[in-house]
Amino acid sequence: MAALVRISYVCHRGVSPLLFRSSSLIRPLAVQKDRDCPYHLISAKIHATPSNYGSGSKAASLHWTGERILSIALLGLAPMAYFYPVPAVDYTLAAALTLHGHWGLGQVLTDYVHGDSKIKMANAGLFLLSSVTFAGLCYFNYHDVGICKAVALLWSK
Amino acid sequence: MALLLRTVARQGLCSSRLQLAVLYRHAVPMGTTAKEEMDKFWNKNTRLNRPVSPHISIYQWSVPMMLSISHRGTGVALSSGISAFALAALVLPESYPHYLDLIHSMSFGPQFLAFSKFALAFPVAFHTFNGIRHLLWDLGKGFKIPEVYRSGYIVIALTVLTSIGLAAM
């Protein structure tokens, strides 16, 4: 009965405030219901999105989107590298590959490394590795044959 | 209003046995973030030196599980390879064509060369195709279990075919 009252309350206010409030992670709950047992109003603790607090950061969300966009860009670079093996593609490939790898390894570290200082050290090491990788690839592009040509040469034998 | 009617209709279908009903909870945001909760968990449990329950050692492996860890494995391997290449470029004295000629002069058999190309192409192809599968999930597509398996098998097939094709080039 109480649930019906609540639902009618929702209906009165309209569904839109419910849908557009970022804090409402109100999800339907399946409960065992005995016909004789009355409905219980249960309060559930949820993790609301930080943006709901007003001062939250969208950094994680933007990072996620950035990762996907970079992946799509990398997909597009592959045929470019084959058909147009020019320096512009070489350097773009160097940047995209390094960043994609950096972010990917970052996720691996986040999954398996725990503890504040360990996380900091691991991320510092990763940053160093990615910097050296990018430097090395740029050096190779500048002083040597370049990534596209290198793959082509390797495959020519 | 429709919500009310649907719920009422559902009530009407109740029989005398126990039924599942759908209720909407009153939601209360917590004071801590999910990250804080997770850190609390790990801090407490590592401090108490508690053993971790067996998980990957006992859970039955499935194709999607294997594809998932392979995606991570190939990603780490490829990234390491690129880093190793970049490091070599910085450290080694000679140019790339010099080292390539060195490999040429070792006169490996054609089958070995073809196999090496296959071995190089395979992780790239797999990570690429499974990556596309991931991007489709990010768009919200293909989450039903049969779809997950189907897309997984397609990834495997495409990977093998592409690797063979690239090795033949």
Coordinates of N, CA and C in Angstrom, one line a residue, chain B residues 20 22 29-30 41-42 60 66 68 73-75 78 83 90-91 97 105 109 113 117 122 147 154 167:
Chain B
L20 N 7.4 -12.3 -6.8 CA 8.4 -11.2 -6.8 C 7.6 -9.9 -7.2
V22 N 8.0 -5.5 -7.7 CA 9.0 -4.5 -8.0 C 8.6 -3.2 -7.2
P29 N 21.8 9.3 -0.7 CA 23.2 9.3 -1.1 C 24.1 9.1 0.1
M30 N 25.3 8.3 -0.1 CA 26.2 8.1 1.0 C 27.2 9.2 1.1
F41 N 38.3 -0.9 2.3 CA 38.3 -2.4 2.3 C 39.7 -3.0 2.2
W42 N 40.5 -2.5 1.2 CA 41.8 -3.0 1.0 C 42.7 -2.7 2.2
Q60 N 34.9 -21.6 -13.1 CA 35.0 -22.3 -14.4 C 35.2 -21.2 -15.5
M66 N 38.1 -15.7 -21.3 CA 39.4 -15.9 -21.9 C 39.7 -14.8 -22.9
S68 N 38.6 -11.7 -22.7 CA 38.8 -10.5 -21.9 C 40.3 -10.4 -21.4
G73 N 46.1 -9.0 -22.0 CA 47.4 -9.6 -22.2 C 48.1 -9.1 -23.5
T74 N 47.3 -9.1 -24.6 CA 47.9 -8.6 -25.9 C 48.2 -7.1 -25.8
G75 N 47.3 -6.4 -25.1 CA 47.6 -5.0 -24.9 C 48.9 -4.7 -24.2
L78 N 51.9 -5.8 -26.4 CA 52.1 -4.9 -27.6 C 52.7 -3.6 -27.0
S83 N 57.5 -0.1 -26.4 CA 58.4 0.5 -25.5 C 59.8 0.0 -25.7
L90 N 66.7 4.4 -29.1 CA 67.5 5.5 -28.4 C 68.9 5.0 -28.0
V91 N 69.0 3.7 -27.7 CA 70.2 3.1 -27.2 C 71.1 2.6 -28.2
P97 N 67.8 0.0 -40.8 CA 68.1 -0.8 -41.9 C 69.3 -1.7 -41.7
S105 N 70.6 -11.4 -43.3 CA 71.8 -12.2 -43.5 C 71.8 -13.6 -42.8
G109 N 64.5 -19.8 -42.8 CA 63.7 -20.5 -43.8 C 62.4 -19.7 -44.0
L113 N 60.0 -17.4 -41.4 CA 59.6 -16.0 -41.6 C 58.1 -15.8 -41.6
K117 N 55.9 -13.6 -39.0 CA 55.0 -12.6 -39.3 C 53.6 -12.8 -38.7
F122 N 49.3 -11.6 -35.1 CA 48.2 -12.1 -34.3 C 47.8 -11.3 -33.2
E147 N 24.8 -13.0 -27.7 CA 25.5 -12.0 -28.6 C 27.0 -11.9 -28.2
I154 N 33.3 -14.4 -33.6 CA 33.6 -13.6 -34.8 C 35.0 -13.0 -34.7
A167 N 50.4 -12.5 -42.8 CA 51.6 -13.3 -42.8 C 52.0 -13.7 -44.3

